Coordinates of C-alpha atoms in Angstrom, one line a residue:
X13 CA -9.7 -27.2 -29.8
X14 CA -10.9 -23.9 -29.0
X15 CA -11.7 -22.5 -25.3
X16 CA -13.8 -19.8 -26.8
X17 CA -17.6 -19.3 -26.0
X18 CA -20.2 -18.3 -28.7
X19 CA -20.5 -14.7 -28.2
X20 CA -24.6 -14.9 -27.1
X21 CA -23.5 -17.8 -24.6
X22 CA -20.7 -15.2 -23.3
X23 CA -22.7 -12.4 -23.3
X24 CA -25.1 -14.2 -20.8
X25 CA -22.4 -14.9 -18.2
X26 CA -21.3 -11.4 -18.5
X27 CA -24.6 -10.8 -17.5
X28 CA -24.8 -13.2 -14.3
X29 CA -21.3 -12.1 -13.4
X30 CA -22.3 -8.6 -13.1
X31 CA -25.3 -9.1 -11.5
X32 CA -23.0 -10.7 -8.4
X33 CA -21.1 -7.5 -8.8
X34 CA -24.1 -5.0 -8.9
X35 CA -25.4 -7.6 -5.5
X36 CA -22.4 -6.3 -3.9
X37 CA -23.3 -2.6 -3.6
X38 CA -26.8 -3.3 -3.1
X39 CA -27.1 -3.0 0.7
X40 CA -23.7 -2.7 0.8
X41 CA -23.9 -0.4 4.0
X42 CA -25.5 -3.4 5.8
X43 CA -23.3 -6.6 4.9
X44 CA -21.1 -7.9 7.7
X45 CA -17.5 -7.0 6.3
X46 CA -16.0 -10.3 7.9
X47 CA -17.4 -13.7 8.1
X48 CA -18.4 -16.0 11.1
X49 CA -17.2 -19.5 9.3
X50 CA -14.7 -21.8 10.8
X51 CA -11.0 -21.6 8.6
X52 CA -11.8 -25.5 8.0
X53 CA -15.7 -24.8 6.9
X54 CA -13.4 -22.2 4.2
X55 CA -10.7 -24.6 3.7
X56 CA -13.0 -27.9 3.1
X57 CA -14.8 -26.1 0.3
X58 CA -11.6 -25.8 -1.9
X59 CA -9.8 -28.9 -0.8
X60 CA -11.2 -31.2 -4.0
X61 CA -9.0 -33.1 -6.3
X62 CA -7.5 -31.2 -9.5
X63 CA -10.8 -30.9 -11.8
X64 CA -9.8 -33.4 -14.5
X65 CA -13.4 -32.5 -16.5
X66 CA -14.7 -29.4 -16.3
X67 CA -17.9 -27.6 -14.8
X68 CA -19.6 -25.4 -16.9
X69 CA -19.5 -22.1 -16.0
X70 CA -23.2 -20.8 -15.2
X71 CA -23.2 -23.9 -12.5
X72 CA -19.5 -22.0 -11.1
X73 CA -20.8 -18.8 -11.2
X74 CA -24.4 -19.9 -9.0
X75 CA -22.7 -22.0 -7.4
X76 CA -19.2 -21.3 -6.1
X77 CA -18.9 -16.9 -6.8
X78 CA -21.3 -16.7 -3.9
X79 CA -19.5 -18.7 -1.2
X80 CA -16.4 -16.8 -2.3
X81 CA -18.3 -13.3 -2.1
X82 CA -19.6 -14.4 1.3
X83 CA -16.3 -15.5 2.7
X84 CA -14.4 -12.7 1.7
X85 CA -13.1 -9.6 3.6
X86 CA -15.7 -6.9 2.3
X87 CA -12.9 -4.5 1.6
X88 CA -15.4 -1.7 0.0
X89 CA -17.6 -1.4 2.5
X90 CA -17.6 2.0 4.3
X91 CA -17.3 0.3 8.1
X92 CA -13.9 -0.8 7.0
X93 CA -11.1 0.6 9.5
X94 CA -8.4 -2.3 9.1
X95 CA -4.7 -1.8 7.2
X96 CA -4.4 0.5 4.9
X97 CA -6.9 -0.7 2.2
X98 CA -9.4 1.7 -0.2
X99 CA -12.7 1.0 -1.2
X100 CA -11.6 0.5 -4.7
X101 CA -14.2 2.3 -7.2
X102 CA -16.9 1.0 -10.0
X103 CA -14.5 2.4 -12.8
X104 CA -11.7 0.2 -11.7
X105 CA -14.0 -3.0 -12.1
X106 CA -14.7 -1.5 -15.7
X107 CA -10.7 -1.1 -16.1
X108 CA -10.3 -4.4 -14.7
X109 CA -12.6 -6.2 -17.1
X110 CA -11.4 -4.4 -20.0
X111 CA -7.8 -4.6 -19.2
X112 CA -8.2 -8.6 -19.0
X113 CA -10.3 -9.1 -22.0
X114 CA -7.3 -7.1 -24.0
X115 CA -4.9 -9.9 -22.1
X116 CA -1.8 -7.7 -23.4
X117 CA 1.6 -7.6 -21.9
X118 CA 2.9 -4.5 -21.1
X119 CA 6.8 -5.6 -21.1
X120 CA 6.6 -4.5 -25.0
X121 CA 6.1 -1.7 -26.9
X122 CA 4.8 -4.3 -30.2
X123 CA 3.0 -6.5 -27.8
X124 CA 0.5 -3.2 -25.9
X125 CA 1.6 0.0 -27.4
X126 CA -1.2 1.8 -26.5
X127 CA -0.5 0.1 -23.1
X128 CA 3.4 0.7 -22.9
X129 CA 3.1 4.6 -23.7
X130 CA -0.3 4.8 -21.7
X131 CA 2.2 3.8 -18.5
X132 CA 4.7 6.6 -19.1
X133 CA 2.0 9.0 -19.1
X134 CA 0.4 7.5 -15.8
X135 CA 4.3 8.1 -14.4
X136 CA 3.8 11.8 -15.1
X137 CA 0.9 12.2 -13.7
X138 CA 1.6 10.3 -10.8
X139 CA 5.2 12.3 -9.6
X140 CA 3.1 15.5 -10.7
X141 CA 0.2 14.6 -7.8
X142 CA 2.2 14.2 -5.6
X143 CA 4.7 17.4 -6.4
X144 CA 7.7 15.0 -7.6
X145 CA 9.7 16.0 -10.5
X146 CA 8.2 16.2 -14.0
X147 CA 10.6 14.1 -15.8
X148 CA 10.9 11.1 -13.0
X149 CA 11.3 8.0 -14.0
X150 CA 9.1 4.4 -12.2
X151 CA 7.5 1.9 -13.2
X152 CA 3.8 0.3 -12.1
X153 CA 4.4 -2.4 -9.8
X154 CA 2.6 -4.7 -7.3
X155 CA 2.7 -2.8 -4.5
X156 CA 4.4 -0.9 -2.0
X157 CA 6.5 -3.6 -1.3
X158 CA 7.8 -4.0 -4.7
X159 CA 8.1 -0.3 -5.5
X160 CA 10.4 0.0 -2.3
X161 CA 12.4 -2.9 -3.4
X162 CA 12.5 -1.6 -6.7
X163 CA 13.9 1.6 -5.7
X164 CA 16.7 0.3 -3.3
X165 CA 18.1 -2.0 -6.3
X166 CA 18.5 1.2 -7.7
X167 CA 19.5 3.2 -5.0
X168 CA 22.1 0.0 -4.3
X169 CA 23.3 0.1 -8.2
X170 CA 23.7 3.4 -8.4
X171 CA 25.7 4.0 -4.8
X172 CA 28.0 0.3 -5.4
X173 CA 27.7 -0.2 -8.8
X174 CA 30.2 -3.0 -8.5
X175 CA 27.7 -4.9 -6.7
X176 CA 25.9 -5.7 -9.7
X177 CA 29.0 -7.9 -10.9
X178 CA 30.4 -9.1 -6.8
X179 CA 27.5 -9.0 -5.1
X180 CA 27.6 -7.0 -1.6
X181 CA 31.0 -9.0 -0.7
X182 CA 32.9 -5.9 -0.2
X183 CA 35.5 -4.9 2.0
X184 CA 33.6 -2.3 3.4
X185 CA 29.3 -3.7 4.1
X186 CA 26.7 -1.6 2.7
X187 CA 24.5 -0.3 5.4
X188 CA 20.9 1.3 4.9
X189 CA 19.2 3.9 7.8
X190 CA 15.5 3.8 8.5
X191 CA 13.4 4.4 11.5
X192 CA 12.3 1.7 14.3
X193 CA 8.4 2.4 12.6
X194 CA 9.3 1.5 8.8
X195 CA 7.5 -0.8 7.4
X196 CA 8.4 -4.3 7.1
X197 CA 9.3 -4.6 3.4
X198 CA 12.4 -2.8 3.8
X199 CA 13.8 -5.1 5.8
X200 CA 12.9 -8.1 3.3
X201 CA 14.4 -6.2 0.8
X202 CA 17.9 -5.7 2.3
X203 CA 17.5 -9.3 2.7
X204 CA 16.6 -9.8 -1.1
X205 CA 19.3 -7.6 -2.3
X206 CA 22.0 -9.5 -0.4
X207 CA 22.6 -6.3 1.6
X208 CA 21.9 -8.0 4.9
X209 CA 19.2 -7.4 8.1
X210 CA 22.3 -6.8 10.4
X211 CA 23.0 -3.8 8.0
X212 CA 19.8 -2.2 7.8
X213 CA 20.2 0.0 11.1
X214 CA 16.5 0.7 12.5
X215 CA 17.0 4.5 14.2
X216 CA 14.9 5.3 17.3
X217 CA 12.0 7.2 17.1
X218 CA 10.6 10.6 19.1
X219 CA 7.1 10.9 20.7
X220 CA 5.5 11.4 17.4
X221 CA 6.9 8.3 16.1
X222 CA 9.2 10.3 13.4
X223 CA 12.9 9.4 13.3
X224 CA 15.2 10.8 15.7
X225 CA 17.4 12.9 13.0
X226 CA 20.3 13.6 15.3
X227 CA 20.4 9.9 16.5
X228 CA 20.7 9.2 12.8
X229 CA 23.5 11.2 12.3
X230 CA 25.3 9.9 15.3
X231 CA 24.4 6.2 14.6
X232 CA 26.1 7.3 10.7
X233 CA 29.2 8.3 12.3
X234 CA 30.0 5.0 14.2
X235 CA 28.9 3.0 11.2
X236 CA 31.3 4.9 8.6
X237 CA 34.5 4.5 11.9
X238 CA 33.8 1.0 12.2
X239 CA 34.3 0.2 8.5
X240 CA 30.6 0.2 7.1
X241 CA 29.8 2.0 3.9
X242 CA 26.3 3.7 4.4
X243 CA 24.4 4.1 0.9
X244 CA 21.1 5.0 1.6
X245 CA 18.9 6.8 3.9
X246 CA 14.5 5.5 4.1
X247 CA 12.2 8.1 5.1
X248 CA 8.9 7.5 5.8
X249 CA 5.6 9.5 4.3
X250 CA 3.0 8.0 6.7
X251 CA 4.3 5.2 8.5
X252 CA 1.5 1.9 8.4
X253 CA 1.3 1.9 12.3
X254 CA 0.7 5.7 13.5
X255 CA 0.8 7.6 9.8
X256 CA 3.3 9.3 10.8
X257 CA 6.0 11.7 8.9
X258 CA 9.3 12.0 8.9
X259 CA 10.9 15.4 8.9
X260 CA 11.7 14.5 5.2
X261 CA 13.8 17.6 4.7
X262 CA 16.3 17.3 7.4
X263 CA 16.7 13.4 6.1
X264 CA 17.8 15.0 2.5
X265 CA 19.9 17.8 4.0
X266 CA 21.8 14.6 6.0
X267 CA 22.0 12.8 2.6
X268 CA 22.8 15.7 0.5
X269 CA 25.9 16.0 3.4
X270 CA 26.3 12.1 3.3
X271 CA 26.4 11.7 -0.1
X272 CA 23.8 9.5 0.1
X273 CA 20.8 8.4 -1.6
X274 CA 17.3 9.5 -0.2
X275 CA 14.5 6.9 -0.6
X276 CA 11.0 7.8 1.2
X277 CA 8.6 5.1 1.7
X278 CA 5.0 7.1 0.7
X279 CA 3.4 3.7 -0.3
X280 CA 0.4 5.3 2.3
X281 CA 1.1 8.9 2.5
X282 CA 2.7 10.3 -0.2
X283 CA -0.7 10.9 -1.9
X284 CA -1.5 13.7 1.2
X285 CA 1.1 15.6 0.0
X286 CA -1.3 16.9 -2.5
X287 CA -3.6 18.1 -0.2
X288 CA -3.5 22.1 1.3
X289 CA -4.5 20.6 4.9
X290 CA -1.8 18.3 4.6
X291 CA 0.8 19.8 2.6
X292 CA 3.6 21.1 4.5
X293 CA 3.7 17.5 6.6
X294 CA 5.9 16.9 3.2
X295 CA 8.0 19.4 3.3
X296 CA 11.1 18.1 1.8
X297 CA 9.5 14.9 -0.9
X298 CA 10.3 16.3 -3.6
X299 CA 14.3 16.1 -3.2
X300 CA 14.3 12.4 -2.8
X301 CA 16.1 10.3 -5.0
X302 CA 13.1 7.5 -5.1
X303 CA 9.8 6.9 -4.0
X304 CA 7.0 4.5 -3.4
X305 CA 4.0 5.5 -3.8
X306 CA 0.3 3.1 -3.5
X307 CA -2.4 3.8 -6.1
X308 CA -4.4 1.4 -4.5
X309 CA -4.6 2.8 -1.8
X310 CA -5.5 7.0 -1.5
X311 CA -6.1 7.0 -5.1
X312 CA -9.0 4.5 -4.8
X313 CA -7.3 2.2 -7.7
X314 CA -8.3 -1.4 -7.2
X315 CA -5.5 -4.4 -6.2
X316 CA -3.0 -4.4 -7.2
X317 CA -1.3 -0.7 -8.3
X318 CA 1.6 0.1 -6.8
X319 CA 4.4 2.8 -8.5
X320 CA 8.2 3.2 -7.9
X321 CA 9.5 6.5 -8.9
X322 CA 13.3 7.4 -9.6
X323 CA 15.1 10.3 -10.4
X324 CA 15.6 9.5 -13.8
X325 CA 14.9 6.9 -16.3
X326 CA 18.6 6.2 -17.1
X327 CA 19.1 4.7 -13.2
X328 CA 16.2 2.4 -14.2
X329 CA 17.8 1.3 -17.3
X330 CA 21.2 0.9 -15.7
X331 CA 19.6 -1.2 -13.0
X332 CA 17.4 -3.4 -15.6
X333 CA 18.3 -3.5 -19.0
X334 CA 19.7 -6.7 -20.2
X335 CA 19.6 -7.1 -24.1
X336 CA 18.8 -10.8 -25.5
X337 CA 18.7 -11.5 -29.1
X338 CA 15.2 -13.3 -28.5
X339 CA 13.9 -10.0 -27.3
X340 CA 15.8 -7.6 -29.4
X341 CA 13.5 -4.6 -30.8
X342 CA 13.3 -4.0 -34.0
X343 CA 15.3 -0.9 -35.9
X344 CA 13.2 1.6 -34.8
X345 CA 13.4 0.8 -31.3
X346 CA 13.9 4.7 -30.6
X347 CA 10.6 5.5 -31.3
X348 CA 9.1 1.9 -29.2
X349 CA 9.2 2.4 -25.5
X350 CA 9.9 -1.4 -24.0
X351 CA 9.1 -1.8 -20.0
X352 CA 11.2 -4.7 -20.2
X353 CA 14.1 -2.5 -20.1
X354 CA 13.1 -0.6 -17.3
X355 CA 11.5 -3.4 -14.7
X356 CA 12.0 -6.7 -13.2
X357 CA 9.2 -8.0 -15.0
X358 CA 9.1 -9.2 -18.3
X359 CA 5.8 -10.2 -18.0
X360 CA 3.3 -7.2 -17.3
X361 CA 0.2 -7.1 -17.0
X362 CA -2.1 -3.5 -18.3
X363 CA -2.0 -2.1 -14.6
X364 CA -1.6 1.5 -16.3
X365 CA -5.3 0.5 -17.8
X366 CA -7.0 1.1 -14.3
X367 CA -5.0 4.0 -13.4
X368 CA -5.6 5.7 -16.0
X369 CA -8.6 5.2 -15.8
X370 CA -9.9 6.9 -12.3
X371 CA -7.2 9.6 -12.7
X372 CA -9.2 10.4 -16.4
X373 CA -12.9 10.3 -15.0
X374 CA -12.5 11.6 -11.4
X375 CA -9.6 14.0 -12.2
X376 CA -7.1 15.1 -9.0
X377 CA -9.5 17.6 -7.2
X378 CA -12.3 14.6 -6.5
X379 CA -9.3 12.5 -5.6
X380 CA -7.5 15.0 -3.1
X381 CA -11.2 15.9 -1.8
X382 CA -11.5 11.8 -1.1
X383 CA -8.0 12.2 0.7
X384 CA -8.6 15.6 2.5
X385 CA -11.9 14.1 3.7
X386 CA -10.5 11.1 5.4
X387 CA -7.7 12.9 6.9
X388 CA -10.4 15.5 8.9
X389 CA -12.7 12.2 9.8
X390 CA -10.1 11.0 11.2
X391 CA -8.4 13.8 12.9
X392 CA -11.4 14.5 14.4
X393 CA -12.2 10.8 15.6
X394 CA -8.8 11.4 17.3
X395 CA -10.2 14.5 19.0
X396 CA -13.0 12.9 20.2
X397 CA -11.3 9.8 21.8
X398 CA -8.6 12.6 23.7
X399 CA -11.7 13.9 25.6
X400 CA -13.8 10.6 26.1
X401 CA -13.2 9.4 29.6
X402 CA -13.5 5.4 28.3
X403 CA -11.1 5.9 25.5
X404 CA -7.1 6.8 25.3
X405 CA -5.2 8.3 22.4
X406 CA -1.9 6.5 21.7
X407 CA -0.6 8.6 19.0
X408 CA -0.7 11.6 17.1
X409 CA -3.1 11.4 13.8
X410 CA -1.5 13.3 11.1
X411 CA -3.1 11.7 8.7
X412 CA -5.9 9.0 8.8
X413 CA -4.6 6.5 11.1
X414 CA -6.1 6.9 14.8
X415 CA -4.6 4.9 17.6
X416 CA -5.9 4.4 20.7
X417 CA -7.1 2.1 23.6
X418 CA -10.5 1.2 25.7
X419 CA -9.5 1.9 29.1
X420 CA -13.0 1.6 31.2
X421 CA -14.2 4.6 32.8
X422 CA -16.0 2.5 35.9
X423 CA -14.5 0.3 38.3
X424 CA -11.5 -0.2 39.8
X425 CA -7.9 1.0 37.5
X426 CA -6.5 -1.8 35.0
X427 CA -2.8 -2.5 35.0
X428 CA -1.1 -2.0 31.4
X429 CA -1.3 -5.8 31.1
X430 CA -4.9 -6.1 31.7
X431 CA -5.5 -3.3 29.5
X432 CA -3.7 -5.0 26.4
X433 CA -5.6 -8.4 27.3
X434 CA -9.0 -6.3 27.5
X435 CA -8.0 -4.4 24.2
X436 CA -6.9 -7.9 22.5
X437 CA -10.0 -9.0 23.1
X438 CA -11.9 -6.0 21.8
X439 CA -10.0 -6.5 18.3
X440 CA -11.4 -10.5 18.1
X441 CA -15.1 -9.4 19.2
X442 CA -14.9 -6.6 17.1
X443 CA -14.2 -9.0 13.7
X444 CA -16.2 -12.2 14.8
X445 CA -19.3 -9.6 15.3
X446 CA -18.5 -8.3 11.7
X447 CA -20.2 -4.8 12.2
X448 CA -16.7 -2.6 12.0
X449 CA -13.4 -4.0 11.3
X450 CA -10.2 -2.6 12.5
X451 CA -6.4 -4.3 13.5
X452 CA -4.4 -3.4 16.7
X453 CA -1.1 -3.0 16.8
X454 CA 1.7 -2.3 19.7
X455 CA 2.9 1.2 20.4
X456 CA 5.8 1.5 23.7
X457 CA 5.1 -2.2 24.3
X458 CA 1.5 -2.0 24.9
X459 CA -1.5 -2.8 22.6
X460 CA -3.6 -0.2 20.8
X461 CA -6.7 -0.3 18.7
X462 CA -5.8 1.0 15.3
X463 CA -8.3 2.5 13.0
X464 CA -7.2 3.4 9.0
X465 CA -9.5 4.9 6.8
X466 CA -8.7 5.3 3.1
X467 CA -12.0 4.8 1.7
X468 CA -13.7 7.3 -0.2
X469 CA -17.2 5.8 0.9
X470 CA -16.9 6.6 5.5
X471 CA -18.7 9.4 6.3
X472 CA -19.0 10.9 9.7
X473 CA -21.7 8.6 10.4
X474 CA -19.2 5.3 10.3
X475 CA -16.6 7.0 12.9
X476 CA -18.8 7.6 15.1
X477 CA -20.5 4.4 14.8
X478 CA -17.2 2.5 15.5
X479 CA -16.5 4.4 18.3
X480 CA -19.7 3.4 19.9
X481 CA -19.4 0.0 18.8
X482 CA -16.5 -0.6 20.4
X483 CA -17.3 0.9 23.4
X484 CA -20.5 -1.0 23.4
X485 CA -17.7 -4.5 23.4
X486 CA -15.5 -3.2 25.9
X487 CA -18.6 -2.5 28.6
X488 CA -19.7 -5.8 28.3
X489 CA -16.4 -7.9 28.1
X490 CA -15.9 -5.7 31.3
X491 CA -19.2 -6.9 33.2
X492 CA -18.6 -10.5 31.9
X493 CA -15.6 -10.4 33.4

């Protein structure tokens, strides 16, 4: 039995599948970017049996594609302020279609070779936007939270390598150093790596949310008297909560004195370092040991491309090679590059496809323009809400990441608590209404509005327009209440 189509029967759904995609950008300026359905309306729709006989496919695609286009977060659109997510791009649906109708696996050099020396070349490229080194080693990954863990199991192998064989059941506990603002992940992935949370020591931060570099230092000291055995040192290239930068230079200059290794989380940021405008924020990247870095996110790629750079290659081999007879290479193995010995993942799929892609038909300059763009909408949203009288900046924007508060400009003067209720409900009437979208976060305890933009579609138009909007929400929550 065959689960083929006949090619004209294929060629028509082809067809009606696009023409959902080409719907999607039609009007696309207008289209609420979140739904008003209930979770159960969502959750009653997919909560049928396991199909048993199947549907055939035109009655899926008119039937079912449109509930899920509807009830999905419209990521793309330019009124899109939330996380850290791009608009993705038309040429990444190409790459994504083309890369699954191939349906190779990129572990082997026999099994994608076009595929497996397409990657390296996306490496390259890659550590050069971003002014790494030229022969750095990495490897395409999920995410930023794969590409950090990724480069701590190397940063762990190469600083214990007896843990490979013991574990981290030594004498002496290996501790890692980050700031209070890193992101999440790195905590999960001491946990993963058997390191420990109690080990990963979370430094305070200074008013511009950058690690405290002496406190570092100090907190170093009582780690290495009390028996620890520090290993690495996280940096951050544009923290997820303010974009902020650590002073990446003085973190290498205490691991170059530490003997440590230097990993800096750039899964956001790294990507400004290409940019003039933002370029000196930096200083200091180019002398770490690792990197993450997100092409789905600055570089407009669509989910999910992330990218863990290294040093070299020969710290990824030492940290995943394994040979297995039933995945031997053949004799000329020296001329085959295989990912397998190199990643986690043995099974791959053609992520350097879609990279290579938009890097080969937009080329760096549109791609830094995208990035230099956001970063000047931004900073000058954040201008604009320092001399509104309604609205309070909570943070510096380095980059594209603009927090700040509603803090009503009649009436009598809200408590901090009643401003974080007020703002809290800003954030839900803001995403039931659907027009913008944005996430809050807490900065000193207190709740912020947090705008991100990473989407090459925003103009001027859209920042403005979600300032008013949510002033337009916090004036009348205010006389409701």
């Amino acid at each position: 039995m065959t689960l083929d189509l006949d090619l004209p029967r294929f060629r028509q759904l082809l067809t009606q599948a696009c023409e959902h995609v080409l719907g999607l950008y039609d009007g696309l300026e207008a289209r609420r970017i979140t739904h008003a359905s209930p979770p159960a309306r969502i959750a009653d729709r997919f909560a049928g049996p396991l199909p048993t006989s199947g549907r055939p496919p035109e009655e899926v695609l008119a039937r079912d594609i449109p509930f899920i286009f509807e009830h999905s977060t419209l990521n793309i659109s330019p009124r899109f302020f939330a996380y850290v997510m791009s608009g993705g791009t038309q040429v990444g649906i190409l790459a994504e279609l083309l890369g699954a109708a191939l349906n190779v696996n990129s572990a082997k050099w026999h099994l994608a070779s076009a595929g497996a020396e397409m990657e390296r070349v996306v490496i390259r490229w890659l550590s050069e936007f971003i002014g790494y080194r030229a022969d750095a080693g990495g490897a395409l990954v999920s995410g930023g939270s794969e590409a950090n863990l990724y480069c701590l199991r190397v940063a762990r192998d190469v600083q214990a390598p007896e843990s490979r064989e013991e574990g981290c059941r030594t004498e002496r506990p290996l501790s890692l150093y980050a700031s209070a603002e890193t992101h999440s992940c790195v905590m999960k992935s001491v946990e993963m790596l058997g390191i420990g949370s109690r080990y990963l020591r979370k430094i305070p931060v200074d008013s511009r949310f950058r690690v405290d570099v002496a406190k570092l230092e100090q907190q170093l000291l009582e780690d290495q008297r009390a028996g620890l055995r520090p290993f690495c040192i996280v940096g951050n290239a544009g923290t997820v909560n303010t974009g902020s930068v650590d002073d990446l230079d003085a973190l290498a200059d205490v691991a170059a004195r530490q003997g440590l290794w230097f990993h800096v989380d750039g899964a956001y940021g790294a990507a400004a370092a290409s940019v003039d405008l933002t370029r000196e924020l930096f200083r200091g990247l180019q002398r770490a040991d690792s990197i993450a870095l997100d092409p789905h996110k600055w570089l407009q790629v669509p989910f999910e491309a992330g990218c863990a750079l290294v040093r070299d290659w020969k710290s990824l081999r030492h940290a995943f090679g394994y040979d297995t007879p039933y995945l031997k290479a053949r004799s000329d193995s020296a001329e085959r590059w295989d990912w397998m010995g190199h990643t986690f993942q043995l099974s791959r799929s053609f992520r350097a496809l879609k990279v290579w892609m938009q890097l080969q038909v937009y080329g760096s300059h549109a791609l830094q323009s995208v990035i230099e763009g956001n970063v000047r909408l931004m900073q000058q949203l954040g201008e604009e809400i320092s001399h509104a009288r309604d609205f309070e900046l909570m943070a510096p924007v380095p980059l594209s990441i603009a927090c700040f508060r509603y803090v009503p400009a009649q009436g009598p003067a809200l408590s901090d608590e009643a401003l974080d209720l007020l703002n809290d409900r800003i954030l839900e009437e803001c995403e039931r209404r659907g027009v913008f979208f944005l996430t809050g976060t807490k900065l000193s305890g207190r709740t912020a509005l947090r705008a991100c933009l990473v989407n090459h579609r925003t103009t001027e138009k859209e920042t403005r327009g979600l300032l008013a909007h949510l002033r337009a929400i916090g004036e009348e929550l205010v006389a409701a209440s």
